[in-house]
Short mmCIF file of C-alpha atoms in Angstrom, two decimals:
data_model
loop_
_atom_site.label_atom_id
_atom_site.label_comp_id
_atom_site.label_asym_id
_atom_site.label_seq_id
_atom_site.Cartn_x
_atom_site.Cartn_y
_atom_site.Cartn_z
CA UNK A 1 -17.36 24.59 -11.62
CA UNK A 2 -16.68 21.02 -11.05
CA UNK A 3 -19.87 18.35 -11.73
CA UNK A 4 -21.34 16.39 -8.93
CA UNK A 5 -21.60 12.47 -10.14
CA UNK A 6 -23.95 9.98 -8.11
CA UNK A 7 -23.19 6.23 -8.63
CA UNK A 8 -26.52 4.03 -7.32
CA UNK A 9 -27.54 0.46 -8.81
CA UNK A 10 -31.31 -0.42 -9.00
CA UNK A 11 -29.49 -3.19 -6.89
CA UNK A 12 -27.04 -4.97 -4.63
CA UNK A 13 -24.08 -6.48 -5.72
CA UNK A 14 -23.57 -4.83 -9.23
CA UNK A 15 -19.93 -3.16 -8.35
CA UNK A 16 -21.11 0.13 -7.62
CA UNK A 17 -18.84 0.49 -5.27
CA UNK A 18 -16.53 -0.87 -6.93
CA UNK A 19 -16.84 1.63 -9.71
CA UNK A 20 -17.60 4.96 -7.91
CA UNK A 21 -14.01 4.06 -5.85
CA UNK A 22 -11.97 3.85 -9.14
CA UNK A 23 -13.50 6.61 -10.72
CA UNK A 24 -12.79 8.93 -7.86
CA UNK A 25 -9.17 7.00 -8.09
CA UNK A 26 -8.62 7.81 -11.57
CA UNK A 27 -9.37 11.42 -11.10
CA UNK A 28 -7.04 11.61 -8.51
CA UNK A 29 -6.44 15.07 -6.76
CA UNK A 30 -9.17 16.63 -8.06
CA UNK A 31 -12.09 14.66 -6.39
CA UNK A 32 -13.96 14.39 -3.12
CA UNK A 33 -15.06 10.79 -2.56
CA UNK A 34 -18.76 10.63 -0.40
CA UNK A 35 -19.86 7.59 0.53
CA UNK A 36 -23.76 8.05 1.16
CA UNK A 37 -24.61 4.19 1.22
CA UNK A 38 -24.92 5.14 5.27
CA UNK A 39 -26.46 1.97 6.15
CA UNK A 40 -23.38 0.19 4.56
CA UNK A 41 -20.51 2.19 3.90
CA UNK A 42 -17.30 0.32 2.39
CA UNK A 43 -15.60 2.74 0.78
CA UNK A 44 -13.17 3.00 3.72
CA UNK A 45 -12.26 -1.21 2.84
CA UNK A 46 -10.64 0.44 -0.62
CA UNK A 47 -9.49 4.19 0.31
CA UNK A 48 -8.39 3.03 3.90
CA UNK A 49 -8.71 6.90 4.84
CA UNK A 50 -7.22 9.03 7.60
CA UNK A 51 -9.97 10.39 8.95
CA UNK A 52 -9.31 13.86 10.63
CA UNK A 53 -13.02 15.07 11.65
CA UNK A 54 -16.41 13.63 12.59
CA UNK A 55 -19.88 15.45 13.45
CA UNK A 56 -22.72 13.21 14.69
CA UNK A 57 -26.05 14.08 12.85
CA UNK A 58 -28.55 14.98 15.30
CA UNK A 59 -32.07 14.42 14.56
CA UNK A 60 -35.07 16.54 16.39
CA UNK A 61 -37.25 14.04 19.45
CA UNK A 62 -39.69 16.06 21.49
CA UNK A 63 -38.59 16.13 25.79
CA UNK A 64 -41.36 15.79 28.50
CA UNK A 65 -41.38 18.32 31.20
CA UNK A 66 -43.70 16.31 33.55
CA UNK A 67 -44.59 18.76 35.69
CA UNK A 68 -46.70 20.63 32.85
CA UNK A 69 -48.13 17.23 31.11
CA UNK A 70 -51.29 16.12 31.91
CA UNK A 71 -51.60 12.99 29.84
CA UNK A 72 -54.42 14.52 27.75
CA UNK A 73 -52.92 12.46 24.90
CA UNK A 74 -53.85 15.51 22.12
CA UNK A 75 -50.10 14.86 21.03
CA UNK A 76 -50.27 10.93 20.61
CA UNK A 77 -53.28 11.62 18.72
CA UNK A 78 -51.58 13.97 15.73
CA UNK A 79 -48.64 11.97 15.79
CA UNK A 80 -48.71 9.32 12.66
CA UNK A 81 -45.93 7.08 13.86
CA UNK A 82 -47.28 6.36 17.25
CA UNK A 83 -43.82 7.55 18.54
CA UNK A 84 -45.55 8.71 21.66
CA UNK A 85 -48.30 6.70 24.04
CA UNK A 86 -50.01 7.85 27.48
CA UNK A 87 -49.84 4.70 29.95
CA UNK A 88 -52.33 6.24 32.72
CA UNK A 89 -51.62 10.12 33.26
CA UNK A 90 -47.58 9.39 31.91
CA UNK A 91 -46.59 10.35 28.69
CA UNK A 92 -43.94 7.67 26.98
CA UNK A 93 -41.71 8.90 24.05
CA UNK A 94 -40.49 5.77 21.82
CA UNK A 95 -37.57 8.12 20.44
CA UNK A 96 -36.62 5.25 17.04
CA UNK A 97 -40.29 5.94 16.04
CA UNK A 98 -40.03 9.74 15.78
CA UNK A 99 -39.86 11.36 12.14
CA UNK A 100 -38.77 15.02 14.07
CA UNK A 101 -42.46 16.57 12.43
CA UNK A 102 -42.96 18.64 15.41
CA UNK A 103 -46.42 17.92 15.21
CA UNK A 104 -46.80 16.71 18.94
CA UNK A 105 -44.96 20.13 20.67
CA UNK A 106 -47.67 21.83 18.39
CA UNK A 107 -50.57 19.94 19.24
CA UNK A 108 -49.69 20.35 22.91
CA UNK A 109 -51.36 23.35 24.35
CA UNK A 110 -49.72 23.05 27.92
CA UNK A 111 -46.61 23.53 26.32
CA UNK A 112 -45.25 20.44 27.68
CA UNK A 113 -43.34 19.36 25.12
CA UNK A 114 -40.21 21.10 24.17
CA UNK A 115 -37.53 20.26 21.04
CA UNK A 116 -34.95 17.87 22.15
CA UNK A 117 -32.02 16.05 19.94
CA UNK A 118 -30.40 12.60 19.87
CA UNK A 119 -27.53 11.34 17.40
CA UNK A 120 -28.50 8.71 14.65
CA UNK A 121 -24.94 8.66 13.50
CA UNK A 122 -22.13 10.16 12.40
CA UNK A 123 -20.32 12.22 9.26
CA UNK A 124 -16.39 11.33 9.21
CA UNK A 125 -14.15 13.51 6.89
CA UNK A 126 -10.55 12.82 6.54
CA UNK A 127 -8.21 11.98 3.17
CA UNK A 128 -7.26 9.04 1.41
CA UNK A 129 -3.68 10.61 -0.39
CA UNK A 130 -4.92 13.55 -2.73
CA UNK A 131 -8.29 12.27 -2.52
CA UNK A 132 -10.95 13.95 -0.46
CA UNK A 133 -13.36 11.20 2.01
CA UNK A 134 -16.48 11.90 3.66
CA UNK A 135 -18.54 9.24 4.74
CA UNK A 136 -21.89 9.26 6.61
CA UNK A 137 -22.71 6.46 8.71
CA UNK A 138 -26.03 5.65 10.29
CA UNK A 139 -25.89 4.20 13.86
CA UNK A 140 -26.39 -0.01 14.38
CA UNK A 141 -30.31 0.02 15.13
CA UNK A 142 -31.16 2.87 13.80
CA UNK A 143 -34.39 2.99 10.56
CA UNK A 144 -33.83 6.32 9.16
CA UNK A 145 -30.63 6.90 6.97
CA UNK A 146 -32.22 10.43 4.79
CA UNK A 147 -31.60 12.51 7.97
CA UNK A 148 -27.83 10.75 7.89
CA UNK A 149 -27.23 11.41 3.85
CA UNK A 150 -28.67 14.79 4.47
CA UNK A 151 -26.46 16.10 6.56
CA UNK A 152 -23.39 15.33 3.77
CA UNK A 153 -25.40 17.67 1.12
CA UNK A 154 -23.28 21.04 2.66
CA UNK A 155 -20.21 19.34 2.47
CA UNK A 156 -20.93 19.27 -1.43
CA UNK A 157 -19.27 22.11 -3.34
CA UNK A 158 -18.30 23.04 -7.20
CA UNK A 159 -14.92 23.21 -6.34
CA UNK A 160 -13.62 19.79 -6.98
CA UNK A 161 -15.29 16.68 -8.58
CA UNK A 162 -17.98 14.91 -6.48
CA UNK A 163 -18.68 10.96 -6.82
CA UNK A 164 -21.60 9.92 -4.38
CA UNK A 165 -21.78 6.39 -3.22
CA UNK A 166 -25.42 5.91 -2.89
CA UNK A 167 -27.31 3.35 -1.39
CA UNK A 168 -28.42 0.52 -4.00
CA UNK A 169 -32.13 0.24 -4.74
CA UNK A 170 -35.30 3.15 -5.02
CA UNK A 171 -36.18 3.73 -1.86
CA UNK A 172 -35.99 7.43 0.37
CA UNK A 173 -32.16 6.71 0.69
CA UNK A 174 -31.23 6.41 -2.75
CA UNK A 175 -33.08 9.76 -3.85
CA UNK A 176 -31.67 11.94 -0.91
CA UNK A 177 -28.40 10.26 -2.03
CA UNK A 178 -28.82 11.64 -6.22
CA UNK A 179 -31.19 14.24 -5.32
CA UNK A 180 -27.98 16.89 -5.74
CA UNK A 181 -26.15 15.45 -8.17
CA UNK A 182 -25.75 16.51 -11.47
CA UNK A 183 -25.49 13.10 -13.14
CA UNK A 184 -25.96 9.91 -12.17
CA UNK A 185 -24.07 6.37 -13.00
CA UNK A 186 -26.16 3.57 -13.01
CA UNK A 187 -24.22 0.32 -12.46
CA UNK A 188 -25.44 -2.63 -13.29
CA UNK A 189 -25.06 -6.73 -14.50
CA UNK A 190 -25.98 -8.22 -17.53
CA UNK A 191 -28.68 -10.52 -16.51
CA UNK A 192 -32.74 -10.92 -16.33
CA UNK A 193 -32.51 -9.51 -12.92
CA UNK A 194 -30.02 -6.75 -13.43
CA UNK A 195 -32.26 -5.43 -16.11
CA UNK A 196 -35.53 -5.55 -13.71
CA UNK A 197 -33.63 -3.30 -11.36
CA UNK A 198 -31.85 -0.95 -14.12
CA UNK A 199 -35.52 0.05 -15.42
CA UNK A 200 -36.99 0.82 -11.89
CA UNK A 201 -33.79 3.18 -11.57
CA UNK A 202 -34.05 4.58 -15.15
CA UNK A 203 -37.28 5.73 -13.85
CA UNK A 204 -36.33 7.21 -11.23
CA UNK A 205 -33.87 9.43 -12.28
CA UNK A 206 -36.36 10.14 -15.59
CA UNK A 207 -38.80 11.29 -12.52
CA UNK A 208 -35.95 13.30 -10.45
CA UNK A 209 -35.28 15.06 -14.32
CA UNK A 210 -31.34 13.86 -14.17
CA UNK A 211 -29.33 12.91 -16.70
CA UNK A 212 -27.83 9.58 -16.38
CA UNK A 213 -25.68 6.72 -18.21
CA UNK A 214 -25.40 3.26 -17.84
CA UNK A 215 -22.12 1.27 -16.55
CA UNK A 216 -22.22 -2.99 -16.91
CA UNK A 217 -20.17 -4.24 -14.78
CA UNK A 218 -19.19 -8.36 -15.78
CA UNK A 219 -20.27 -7.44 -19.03
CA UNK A 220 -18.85 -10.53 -20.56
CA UNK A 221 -20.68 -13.03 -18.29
CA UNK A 222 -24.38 -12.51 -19.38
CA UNK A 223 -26.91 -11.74 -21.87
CA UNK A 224 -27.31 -9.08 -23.91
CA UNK A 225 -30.96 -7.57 -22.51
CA UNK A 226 -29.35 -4.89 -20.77
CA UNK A 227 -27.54 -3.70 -24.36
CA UNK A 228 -30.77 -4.15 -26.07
CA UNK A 229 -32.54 -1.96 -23.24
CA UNK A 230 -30.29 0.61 -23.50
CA UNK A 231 -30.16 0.81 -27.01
CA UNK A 232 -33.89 0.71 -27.29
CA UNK A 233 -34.37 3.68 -24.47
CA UNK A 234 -31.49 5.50 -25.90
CA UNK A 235 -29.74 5.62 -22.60
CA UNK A 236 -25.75 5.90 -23.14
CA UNK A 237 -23.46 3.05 -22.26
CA UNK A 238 -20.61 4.85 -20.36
CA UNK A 239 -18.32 2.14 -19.72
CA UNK A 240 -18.20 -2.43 -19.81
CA UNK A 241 -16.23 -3.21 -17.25
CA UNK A 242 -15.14 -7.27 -18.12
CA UNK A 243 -15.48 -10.51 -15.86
CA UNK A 244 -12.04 -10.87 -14.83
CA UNK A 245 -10.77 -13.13 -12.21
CA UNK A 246 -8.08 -10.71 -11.91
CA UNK A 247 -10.48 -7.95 -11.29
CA UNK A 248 -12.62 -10.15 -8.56
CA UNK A 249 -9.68 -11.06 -6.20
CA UNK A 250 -8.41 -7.58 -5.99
CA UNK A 251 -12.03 -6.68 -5.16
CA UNK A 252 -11.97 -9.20 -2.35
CA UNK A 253 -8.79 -7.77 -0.88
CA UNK A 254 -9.98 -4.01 -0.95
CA UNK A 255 -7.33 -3.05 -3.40
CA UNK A 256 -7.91 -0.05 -6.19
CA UNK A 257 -8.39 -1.81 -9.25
CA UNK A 258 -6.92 1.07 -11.43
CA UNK A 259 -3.48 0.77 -9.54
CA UNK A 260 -2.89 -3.08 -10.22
CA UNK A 261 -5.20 -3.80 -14.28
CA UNK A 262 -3.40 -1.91 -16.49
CA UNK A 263 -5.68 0.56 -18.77
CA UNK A 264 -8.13 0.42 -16.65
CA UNK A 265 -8.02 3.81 -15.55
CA UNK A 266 -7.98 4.83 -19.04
CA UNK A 267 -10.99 3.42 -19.19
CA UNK A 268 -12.42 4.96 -16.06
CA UNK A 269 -11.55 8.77 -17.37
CA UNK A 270 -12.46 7.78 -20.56
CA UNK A 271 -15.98 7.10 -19.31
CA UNK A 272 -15.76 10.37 -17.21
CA UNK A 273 -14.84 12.06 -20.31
CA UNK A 274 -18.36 10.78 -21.89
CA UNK A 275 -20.39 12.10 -18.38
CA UNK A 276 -18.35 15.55 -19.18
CA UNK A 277 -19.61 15.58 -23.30
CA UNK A 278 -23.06 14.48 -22.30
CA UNK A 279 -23.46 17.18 -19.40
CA UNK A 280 -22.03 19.98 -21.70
CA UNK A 281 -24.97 19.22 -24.18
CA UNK A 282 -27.33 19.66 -21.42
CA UNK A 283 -25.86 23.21 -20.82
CA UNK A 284 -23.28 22.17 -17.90
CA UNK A 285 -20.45 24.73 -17.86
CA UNK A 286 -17.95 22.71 -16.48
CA UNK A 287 -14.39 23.96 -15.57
CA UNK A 288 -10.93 22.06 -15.65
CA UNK A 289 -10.27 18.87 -16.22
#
């Protein structure tokens, strides 16, 4: 049984990315790569995968038959995101504004309203070498991503390591994204802001009941709050990943860092080494490597 490892950031910008690619990197052949940040996904810029499958993710929008409708309105009344209206005696579905509750095809007792579908984007599966890529990807337009990052949750298996891109931030997206991990990697920068965000996360994950370890990326280039913080919470320091000019352009030309800095990936199993110790004291029987 192989762990599944979500990387988020209470923020934007911290390397997440950045780190979740290399990890999966250094792990080579025996990792699946997901990228769940759906509304953003750029873990294609690094991996530069052949993609061999995709699936569009459907989500649930009730269908008119007009001929039974009667513009009572009972199903604009139960519905709580005023996805549909009655204009006169016709009954107007605003599809973007429907959550799929099935509360209006309930409410309606001419059984006018029927289960429909529309795509809201896609999952794409392919390979990038040895390592596995799945990446979800939420149409231009569209609000919702959970139904998107949902849809990658049966793709997850035991088989082979896991690393989850997740959306950066707290929000719906971010939780769907950890919700079935087994750890979680929080990425951040050593600075007043990168802090703020770090202990909204920490919460988070305290609330979700997931274990979790910190990764500060530039660690060189700030203050030492976020050490302090972690020391003072008792939250594990996984890896300090240095400001490096080096390090920056090959991030800007969507090249692996572990292929080009040498003992970096060292570093980056060494750190995966740390999620392994601190899962097995939780109870985590983990085989392999």
């Amino acid at each position: 049984m192989q762990p599944i490892i979500a990387v988020a950031s209470g923020k934007g910008g911290t390397g997440k990315t950045t780190f979740a690619v290399n990890l999966a990197s250094s792990l080579e052949d025996n990792v699946v790569y997901f990228d769940a940040d759906v509304e953003e996904p750029n873990g294609h810029i690094y991996f530069k995968p052949k993609i061999t499958s995709e699936k569009d993710v459907l989500v649930m929008i009730p269908e008119v038959n007009s001929n039974l409708c009667t513009g009572c309105g009972q199903c604009s009344k139960v519905c709580k995101f005023n996805a549909l209206i009655v204009l006169k005696s016709d009954l107007i579905v605003f599809p973007e504004l429907c959550h799929g509750c099935g509360s209006c095809i309930i409410a309606c007792s001419h059984n006018a309203l029927r289960e429909g579908s529309r795509a809201i984007g896609k999952v794409n599966m392919g390979s990038a070498g040895r390592i596995g890529f799945i990446e979800g990807r939420l149409r231009e337009g569209e609000a919702k991503a959970p139904p998107v990052i949902k849809a990658l949750h049966p793709l997850l298996t035991k088989e082979k390591i896991q690393v989850i891109d997740v959306s950066p931030g707290t929000s719906c997206p971010v939780i769907e994204g950890v919700r079935k991990s087994d750890f979680v990697v929080l990425v951040t920068e050593p600075t007043s802001f990168g802090l703020h965000d770090l202990d909204l996360a920490i919460k988070m994950v305290k609330r979700l009941g997931l274990p979790h370890g910190v990764v500060i990326n530039r660690a060189d280039a700030g203050n030492m709050e976020v050490e302090t913080f972690c020391d003072q919470q008792n939250i594990p320091v996984l890896m300090r990943i240095p400001f490096d000019k080096k390090i920056f352009y090959l991030c800007s030309q969507g090249e692996i860092l572990v292929s080009h800095v040498p003992g970096l990936k060292k570093a980056f199993i060494d750190c995966y080494t740390k999620i392994k110790t601190i899962l097995k004291r939780r109870g985590f029987k983990h085989e392999g490597n």
